[in-house]
Coordinates of C-alpha atoms and ligand atoms in Angstrom, one line a residue:
M1 CA -1.3 276.3 242.3
S2 CA -3.0 279.6 243.3
Y3 CA -1.9 283.1 241.5
G4 CA -2.1 287.0 242.9
F5 CA -4.4 289.2 240.9
D6 CA -1.7 290.7 238.9
T7 CA -1.3 287.3 237.3
L8 CA -4.8 286.4 236.8
Q9 CA -5.9 289.5 235.1
I10 CA -3.5 288.5 232.4
H11 CA -3.6 284.7 232.0
A12 CA -7.0 283.3 234.1
G13 CA -8.9 281.5 231.0
A14 CA -6.7 281.9 228.3
R15 CA -4.1 279.5 226.8
P16 CA -2.3 279.6 223.7
D17 CA -4.8 279.2 220.9
P18 CA -4.5 275.0 220.4
A19 CA -5.0 275.7 216.6
T20 CA -2.5 278.0 215.9
G21 CA -0.4 278.8 219.4
A22 CA -1.7 282.5 219.0
R23 CA -0.2 283.4 222.4
Q24 CA -3.1 286.3 222.7
T25 CA -6.9 285.0 222.9
P26 CA -8.0 285.0 219.1
I27 CA -11.5 286.9 218.1
Y28 CA -13.7 283.8 217.2
Q29 CA -15.8 285.6 214.6
T30 CA -18.1 282.8 213.8
T31 CA -21.7 282.1 214.5
A32 CA -21.6 278.3 214.2
Y33 CA -19.5 275.4 214.9
V34 CA -19.3 272.1 212.8
F35 CA -20.6 269.2 214.9
R36 CA -18.1 266.1 214.8
D37 CA -21.0 263.8 214.1
A38 CA -24.8 263.4 214.8
D39 CA -24.2 262.0 218.2
H40 CA -22.0 264.8 219.3
A41 CA -24.5 267.1 218.4
A42 CA -27.0 265.6 220.0
A43 CA -24.9 265.2 223.2
L44 CA -23.8 268.9 222.9
F45 CA -28.1 269.7 222.9
N46 CA -28.6 267.5 225.8
L47 CA -25.8 269.6 227.8
Q48 CA -24.3 266.0 228.4
E49 CA -20.9 267.1 226.9
V50 CA -20.0 271.3 227.0
G51 CA -18.9 272.9 223.6
Y52 CA -19.9 275.1 221.2
I53 CA -23.3 275.2 219.0
Y54 CA -23.8 278.7 218.1
S55 CA -22.7 282.0 219.4
R56 CA -25.9 283.1 220.7
L57 CA -25.4 280.8 223.6
T58 CA -21.6 280.4 223.7
N59 CA -17.9 281.4 221.9
P60 CA -14.2 280.8 222.7
T61 CA -13.4 284.4 222.9
V62 CA -16.3 285.2 225.5
A63 CA -15.7 281.9 227.4
V64 CA -12.2 283.1 228.3
L65 CA -13.5 286.4 229.3
Q66 CA -15.9 284.6 231.5
E67 CA -13.8 282.5 233.3
R68 CA -11.1 285.0 233.5
I69 CA -13.7 287.3 235.4
A70 CA -15.4 284.5 237.5
T71 CA -11.7 283.9 238.7
L72 CA -11.2 287.4 239.6
E73 CA -14.3 287.3 241.6
G74 CA -14.0 284.2 243.6
G75 CA -16.9 282.4 241.4
A76 CA -17.9 279.1 240.1
G77 CA -19.1 280.7 236.8
A78 CA -20.0 283.7 234.5
V79 CA -22.1 284.2 231.8
C80 CA -21.3 287.8 230.0
C81 CA -24.1 289.4 228.4
S82 CA -24.6 292.5 226.0
S83 CA -24.6 295.4 228.8
G84 CA -24.6 296.0 232.4
H85 CA -28.6 296.3 232.2
A86 CA -28.8 293.1 230.4
A87 CA -26.6 291.4 233.0
Q88 CA -29.2 292.7 235.9
I89 CA -32.2 291.2 233.8
M90 CA -30.2 287.6 233.2
A91 CA -29.5 287.8 237.3
L92 CA -33.4 288.1 237.9
F93 CA -34.4 286.3 235.4
P94 CA -33.9 282.6 237.1
L95 CA -35.3 283.5 240.3
M96 CA -38.2 285.6 239.7
G97 CA -41.7 285.2 237.9
P98 CA -44.9 287.2 237.9
G99 CA -46.2 288.6 241.5
R100 CA -42.1 287.9 242.6
N101 CA -40.5 290.8 244.2
V102 CA -37.0 292.2 244.5
V103 CA -36.0 294.2 247.8
V104 CA -33.3 297.1 246.1
S105 CA -31.3 299.8 247.7
T106 CA -32.3 303.2 247.0
R107 CA -28.4 304.4 246.3
L108 CA -28.1 302.8 242.5
Y109 CA -27.1 304.0 239.1
G110 CA -30.0 305.9 237.9
G111 CA -30.6 303.6 234.7
S112 CA -31.1 300.8 237.6
I113 CA -33.6 302.8 239.4
T114 CA -35.8 303.2 236.6
Q115 CA -35.1 299.5 235.4
F116 CA -36.4 298.4 238.6
S117 CA -39.3 300.9 239.6
Q118 CA -40.6 300.8 236.0
T119 CA -39.7 298.3 233.3
I120 CA -39.2 295.3 235.1
K121 CA -43.3 295.8 236.1
R122 CA -43.9 294.6 232.6
F123 CA -42.8 291.2 233.7
G124 CA -45.2 291.3 236.6
W125 CA -42.0 291.5 238.7
S126 CA -41.6 294.4 241.4
A127 CA -38.9 296.5 243.1
K128 CA -39.2 297.4 246.9
F129 CA -36.7 300.3 247.4
V130 CA -35.1 300.5 250.5
D131 CA -32.3 302.7 252.6
F132 CA -29.5 299.9 253.2
D133 CA -28.1 301.5 256.0
D134 CA -31.5 300.6 257.9
L135 CA -31.1 296.7 257.9
D136 CA -34.5 296.4 259.7
A137 CA -36.0 298.1 257.1
I138 CA -34.4 295.9 254.3
E139 CA -35.7 293.0 256.7
A140 CA -39.2 294.4 256.9
A141 CA -39.6 294.7 253.3
I142 CA -38.9 291.0 252.5
D143 CA -42.1 289.0 252.0
D144 CA -43.0 285.6 250.9
D145 CA -42.6 286.8 247.4
T146 CA -39.4 288.5 247.9
R147 CA -36.5 286.4 245.6
A148 CA -33.4 288.2 245.8
V149 CA -32.0 291.4 247.6
F150 CA -30.2 293.8 245.4
C151 CA -27.7 296.6 245.9
E152 CA -24.1 297.9 244.6
S153 CA -20.9 297.5 246.2
I154 CA -19.4 301.2 245.9
A155 CA -22.8 302.6 245.0
N156 CA -23.1 305.3 242.0
P157 CA -22.9 307.8 242.0
G158 CA -19.9 307.6 244.3
G159 CA -19.0 308.6 248.0
Y160 CA -21.2 305.4 249.5
I161 CA -20.3 302.4 250.1
T162 CA -22.7 299.3 250.9
D163 CA -21.9 297.4 254.4
L164 CA -22.0 294.0 252.4
P165 CA -21.6 291.7 255.1
A166 CA -24.2 292.9 256.9
V167 CA -26.9 292.8 254.2
A168 CA -25.5 289.2 253.4
K169 CA -26.4 288.4 256.6
V170 CA -29.9 290.0 256.5
A171 CA -30.2 287.9 253.0
D172 CA -29.0 284.7 254.2
K173 CA -31.1 284.7 257.3
A174 CA -34.1 284.6 254.7
G175 CA -32.8 282.5 252.3
L176 CA -32.9 284.7 249.6
P177 CA -29.7 285.1 247.1
L178 CA -27.7 288.4 247.6
I179 CA -26.9 290.2 244.1
V180 CA -24.3 292.9 244.2
D181 CA -23.6 295.2 241.3
N182 CA -19.9 295.4 241.6
T183 CA -19.6 297.6 238.6
S184 CA -17.7 301.1 240.4
A185 CA -15.5 299.0 242.6
T186 CA -14.4 296.0 240.2
P187 CA -13.0 292.7 241.7
Y188 CA -9.8 294.2 242.3
L189 CA -11.3 296.7 244.8
C190 CA -14.1 294.9 246.5
R191 CA -14.9 291.1 246.2
P192 CA -18.4 291.1 247.0
I193 CA -18.4 286.7 247.2
E194 CA -16.0 287.1 250.1
H195 CA -18.7 289.4 251.9
G196 CA -21.4 286.3 251.5
A197 CA -23.0 287.6 247.9
T198 CA -24.5 284.9 245.9
L199 CA -24.4 286.9 242.6
V200 CA -22.4 289.7 240.9
V201 CA -23.4 291.7 238.2
H202 CA -21.1 294.0 236.3
S203 CA -21.3 296.4 233.6
M204 CA -18.2 295.6 231.9
T205 CA -18.7 298.9 229.8
K206 CA -17.2 300.7 232.8
Y207 CA -13.6 299.8 234.6
L208 CA -13.6 296.5 233.3
T209 CA -13.0 297.6 229.7
G210 CA -11.5 300.6 231.1
N211 CA -11.5 303.0 227.9
G212 CA -14.9 303.8 226.8
T213 CA -15.1 301.0 224.0
V214 CA -17.6 298.8 224.6
T215 CA -20.9 297.9 225.9
G216 CA -21.4 294.9 228.1
G217 CA -22.1 292.8 231.1
V218 CA -21.7 289.8 232.9
V219 CA -23.2 287.7 235.8
V220 CA -20.7 285.8 238.2
D221 CA -22.2 282.9 240.2
S222 CA -20.4 282.3 243.7
G223 CA -21.7 278.6 243.4
K224 CA -22.5 278.7 246.9
F225 CA -26.2 278.8 247.5
D226 CA -28.3 275.9 247.9
W227 CA -31.0 276.8 245.1
A228 CA -33.3 273.7 246.3
A229 CA -33.5 274.4 250.0
S230 CA -36.4 276.7 249.9
G231 CA -38.8 275.8 246.9
K232 CA -38.7 279.3 245.9
F233 CA -36.4 278.9 242.9
P234 CA -38.3 275.9 240.9
S235 CA -36.7 277.0 237.7
L236 CA -33.4 276.0 239.4
S237 CA -34.6 273.2 241.5
E238 CA -37.4 271.4 239.6
P239 CA -37.8 270.1 235.9
E240 CA -37.3 272.9 234.0
P241 CA -39.9 273.1 231.3
A242 CA -38.0 275.0 229.1
Y243 CA -35.4 272.6 229.2
H244 CA -37.3 269.4 228.5
G245 CA -37.3 268.8 232.3
L246 CA -33.8 269.1 233.1
K247 CA -32.9 269.8 236.8
F248 CA -30.2 272.6 236.8
A249 CA -29.2 272.5 240.3
E250 CA -29.5 268.4 240.6
T251 CA -27.7 268.5 237.2
F252 CA -24.8 271.2 237.5
G253 CA -24.5 271.7 240.8
P254 CA -22.4 275.0 241.7
L255 CA -22.5 275.5 238.2
A256 CA -26.8 275.5 237.9
F257 CA -27.1 279.4 237.6
T258 CA -24.0 279.4 234.9
F259 CA -25.7 277.0 232.9
H260 CA -29.1 278.2 233.1
G261 CA -28.0 281.5 232.1
I262 CA -26.7 279.8 228.8
A263 CA -29.1 277.2 228.3
I264 CA -32.1 279.4 228.9
G265 CA -31.3 283.1 229.4
L266 CA -29.1 283.5 226.3
R267 CA -30.8 281.1 224.4
D268 CA -34.3 282.8 224.7
L269 CA -33.5 286.3 225.7
G270 CA -30.4 286.7 223.4
M271 CA -28.7 289.2 225.1
T272 CA -25.5 287.8 224.0
L273 CA -21.9 290.0 223.9
N274 CA -20.4 289.8 220.7
P275 CA -16.5 288.2 220.4
Q276 CA -15.4 291.5 219.4
A277 CA -16.5 293.4 222.5
A278 CA -15.3 290.2 224.6
H279 CA -12.0 290.7 223.0
Y280 CA -12.1 294.6 224.3
T281 CA -12.9 293.8 227.8
L282 CA -10.0 291.1 227.6
M283 CA -7.6 293.5 226.8
G284 CA -8.7 296.1 229.3
I285 CA -8.6 293.5 232.0
E286 CA -5.1 292.7 231.5
T287 CA -4.4 296.3 233.5
L288 CA -7.4 296.7 235.7
S289 CA -5.2 296.6 238.9
L290 CA -2.7 299.5 237.5
R291 CA -5.5 301.5 236.5
M292 CA -7.8 301.0 239.8
E293 CA -4.9 302.0 241.9
R294 CA -4.3 305.1 239.7
H295 CA -7.9 305.8 239.7
V296 CA -7.9 305.9 243.7
A297 CA -4.5 307.5 244.0
N298 CA -6.3 310.6 241.8
A299 CA -9.5 310.5 243.3
K300 CA -8.3 310.7 246.8
K301 CA -6.4 313.7 245.8
I302 CA -8.8 315.4 243.8
A303 CA -11.7 315.0 246.5
G304 CA -9.0 316.2 249.4
W305 CA -8.5 319.4 247.4
L306 CA -11.9 320.1 246.2
E307 CA -13.0 319.5 249.8
T308 CA -11.3 323.1 251.1
H309 CA -12.2 324.8 247.7
P310 CA -14.3 328.1 248.9
N311 CA -17.0 327.3 246.1
V312 CA -17.6 323.7 247.4
E313 CA -20.4 322.7 249.8
A314 CA -19.3 319.0 250.2
V315 CA -17.6 316.1 248.8
T316 CA -18.6 312.8 249.6
Y317 CA -15.9 310.4 248.5
A318 CA -15.5 307.2 251.0
G319 CA -11.8 307.5 250.9
L320 CA -12.0 310.7 252.6
P321 CA -11.1 310.6 256.5
S322 CA -14.3 313.0 256.7
S323 CA -16.6 310.5 254.9
P324 CA -19.0 308.6 257.3
Y325 CA -18.4 305.6 255.2
A326 CA -15.0 305.9 255.6
G327 CA -14.7 302.9 258.1
R328 CA -16.4 300.7 255.6
V329 CA -13.4 300.9 252.8
K330 CA -11.2 299.0 255.5
T331 CA -13.5 296.0 255.5
V332 CA -15.5 296.2 251.8
C333 CA -12.9 297.8 249.8
P334 CA -9.4 297.8 251.2
K335 CA -7.3 298.7 248.3
G336 CA -9.7 301.8 248.1
A337 CA -12.8 303.7 247.6
G338 CA -12.9 303.6 243.4
G339 CA -12.9 306.7 241.5
L340 CA -16.0 307.7 241.5
F341 CA -17.5 311.0 244.0
T342 CA -20.0 313.9 244.0
V343 CA -19.4 317.2 244.5
T344 CA -21.9 319.9 245.7
L345 CA -21.7 323.4 244.6
K346 CA -22.1 326.5 246.4
G347 CA -24.7 328.3 243.7
G348 CA -26.6 325.3 243.2
Y349 CA -28.1 324.1 239.6
E350 CA -26.5 327.1 238.0
A351 CA -23.1 326.7 239.2
C352 CA -23.0 323.0 238.4
V353 CA -24.1 323.8 234.6
K354 CA -21.6 326.5 234.3
T355 CA -18.6 324.4 236.0
V356 CA -19.4 321.7 233.5
D357 CA -19.4 323.7 230.3
S358 CA -16.3 325.6 231.5
L359 CA -14.0 322.0 232.1
E360 CA -11.7 321.4 229.3
L361 CA -9.9 318.1 230.4
F362 CA -12.8 316.5 231.5
S363 CA -15.6 315.5 229.2
H364 CA -19.3 315.6 229.9
V365 CA -20.4 312.4 229.0
A366 CA -23.2 310.2 230.6
N367 CA -20.6 307.5 231.6
L368 CA -17.9 306.2 234.2
G369 CA -14.8 304.3 234.6
D370 CA -13.2 305.2 231.6
T371 CA -9.1 306.0 231.5
R372 CA -10.0 309.9 230.6
S373 CA -11.8 312.0 233.4
L374 CA -15.3 312.6 233.0
V375 CA -18.0 314.7 234.6
I376 CA -21.6 314.8 234.6
H377 CA -24.8 316.4 235.9
S378 CA -26.7 313.8 237.0
A379 CA -29.8 316.0 238.1
S380 CA -30.4 317.0 234.5
T381 CA -29.2 314.1 232.5
T382 CA -28.8 310.3 233.5
H383 CA -31.1 311.2 236.8
R384 CA -33.7 313.2 234.7
Q385 CA -36.6 310.9 234.9
L386 CA -36.7 310.8 238.6
T387 CA -38.3 312.8 241.2
E388 CA -36.6 315.1 242.9
E389 CA -36.9 313.1 245.9
Q390 CA -35.4 310.3 244.1
Q391 CA -32.9 312.3 242.9
V392 CA -31.6 313.2 246.6
A393 CA -32.0 309.6 247.6
A394 CA -29.8 308.5 245.0
G395 CA -27.3 311.5 245.4
A396 CA -28.2 313.5 242.7
A397 CA -29.6 316.2 243.9
P398 CA -29.9 319.5 241.2
N399 CA -26.6 320.9 243.4
V400 CA -24.3 317.9 242.8
L401 CA -21.9 316.8 240.2
R402 CA -20.5 313.4 239.7
L403 CA -17.0 313.1 239.0
S404 CA -15.4 310.1 237.2
I405 CA -11.6 310.7 237.8
G406 CA -9.3 309.2 235.4
I407 CA -5.6 308.2 235.3
E408 CA -4.2 311.4 233.7
D409 CA -1.4 313.4 235.7
A410 CA -3.6 314.4 239.0
D411 CA -2.3 317.8 238.9
D412 CA -3.8 318.9 235.1
L413 CA -7.1 317.5 236.5
I414 CA -7.0 320.1 239.4
A415 CA -5.9 322.7 237.5
D416 CA -8.9 322.3 234.8
L417 CA -11.3 322.0 237.8
G418 CA -9.8 324.9 239.5
Q419 CA -10.2 327.2 236.0
A420 CA -13.9 325.9 235.8
L421 CA -14.9 326.6 239.3
E422 CA -13.4 329.7 239.3
K423 CA -15.5 330.8 235.9
A424 CA -18.9 329.4 237.8
H425 CA -18.6 331.6 240.3
Q426 CA -17.9 335.1 238.4
Ligands
PLP1 C1 -23.4 301.7 233.9 C2 -24.0 301.4 235.1 C3 -24.9 300.0 234.6 C4 -25.5 299.7 233.3 O1 -24.7 299.4 232.6 P1 -24.6 299.3 230.8 O2 -23.5 298.7 230.3 O3 -24.5 301.0 230.5 O4 -26.2 298.7 230.6 C5 -25.5 299.3 235.9 N1 -25.0 299.7 236.8 C6 -23.8 300.3 237.6 C7 -23.3 300.8 238.6 C8 -23.6 301.3 236.2 O5 -22.5 302.1 236.2

C-alpha cells in the first residue's frame, strides 16, 4: 500500500509500542540494551543481526525518526545526528580522505561556507566553491580527487533554487555522488532524490522540528549509488579496517551508506541525536505539510507586498513571478518556493539595522524555519566571518535582510514590517 505525504508524515516508521501498546512513540531514555545471551551480543556486534546495543549507535525513538524521514525523502535509509552541521560531516566522512575535495555551490548557509572553506581543511579535505548556475564551471572544478558535489535545493538565504536535475547530470557524468542540503525546502516542497541526488542532508533544527526547540540533523541515502563502480570510495567498497574488514557495499547493498554511518560514523565521531530531541522532531514532522503550506502562502503574500514598498529596492523570492528562478520552482519544488527570502533596503546597512531594531512581531535571531517569523541582518551576524565578496555571492550583502516567514496571520506580519520600514526611513 502506498500512502500520501500527509499520511506518511504521521505514520511512517511508527507502530504501537510492542511492550505497552502506547500509540505515540515512546522516548526510550536509555543508554544501553540488555543482550539476550552471549550469541545475541556477538551477532549484534558483527552486524549479522539488527538490534540495539548502545544509544551512541542506535535508539528506538531515533530509529522511528530515521525511518520516517527516509520515507518522506524517498530514500533507502537515514542516519540522524546531533545537528545539521554534524550531518554534513557525516555525509562527507565515508567519501573523503586527506587530499580529497568536494565541489560546492557558493550559495550556502553561512555556517556551511565556513565549515567547508576553513574547518574541513583540518581533516586534509578541501572545498572548491563554484557558481552552480554555471554547469561548465562545476564540470571544470571536478578533478581526480573530487569525491562529491554539494548544494542546497532552495538555497539559504532564500530566493535561489538550484537546478537539481542539471547539477545531478554533471555529478552523474563524473561518477560522483550529489549531496543536497534540503533544509529550507523540506521533503514536502522538494524531493532531491527524485531529481538525481545521492544523499540528502537536513538541519532538523529548522522546518522539520519547526518550532525552534531542537538542534538536530539527518543524512538520507537514496540507496542508488554504486559505491564500487569507480574504486573512489574504498571505505564503502573495500574491506573496511575500522570494522574488521567488513565490505559495506557488498554486505548491505542499498543500505551500505546507512550502516556505515551508524557502525563507523556514529560509533567513532559520536555526533549522536538524543531520544528527547528525536521525540520533538517526530512531533514537528506530524504537521510538516500543513506548516509548509502556510509558510509558503504567507511568504508569497509578504514578498509581493514588500516588492511594491517605496523603501524597498528588491525582493528575492523565487515564488514571485519577477524572480529569475520562478521557472525552476515548477520543476524543483512545485508546491512552493519556501518561507525564506531576502529584501534589499534603500538606505543600505543603516536602514537594515534600524528596521531590525524596530520590528516587534519578528524576532531578531540566528535561526530559520520556526512557526514564528524571524529576521536577521546576515552581513552583521551569520555571514560576518565572510569577506564582502563571499557575502554578496551568498546573497547576504550589507544592505540585505533575511526574513523567515512564520505561520502567523500574514496581515499582522505586513503591519509589523510596515511600521518598522517607516521608522527606519524617518
Ligand atoms: C541551519 C542550517 C545548517 C546547519 O544546521 P545546524 O542544525 O544549525 O547545525 C545547515 N544548512 C542549512 C541550509 C541550514 O539552514
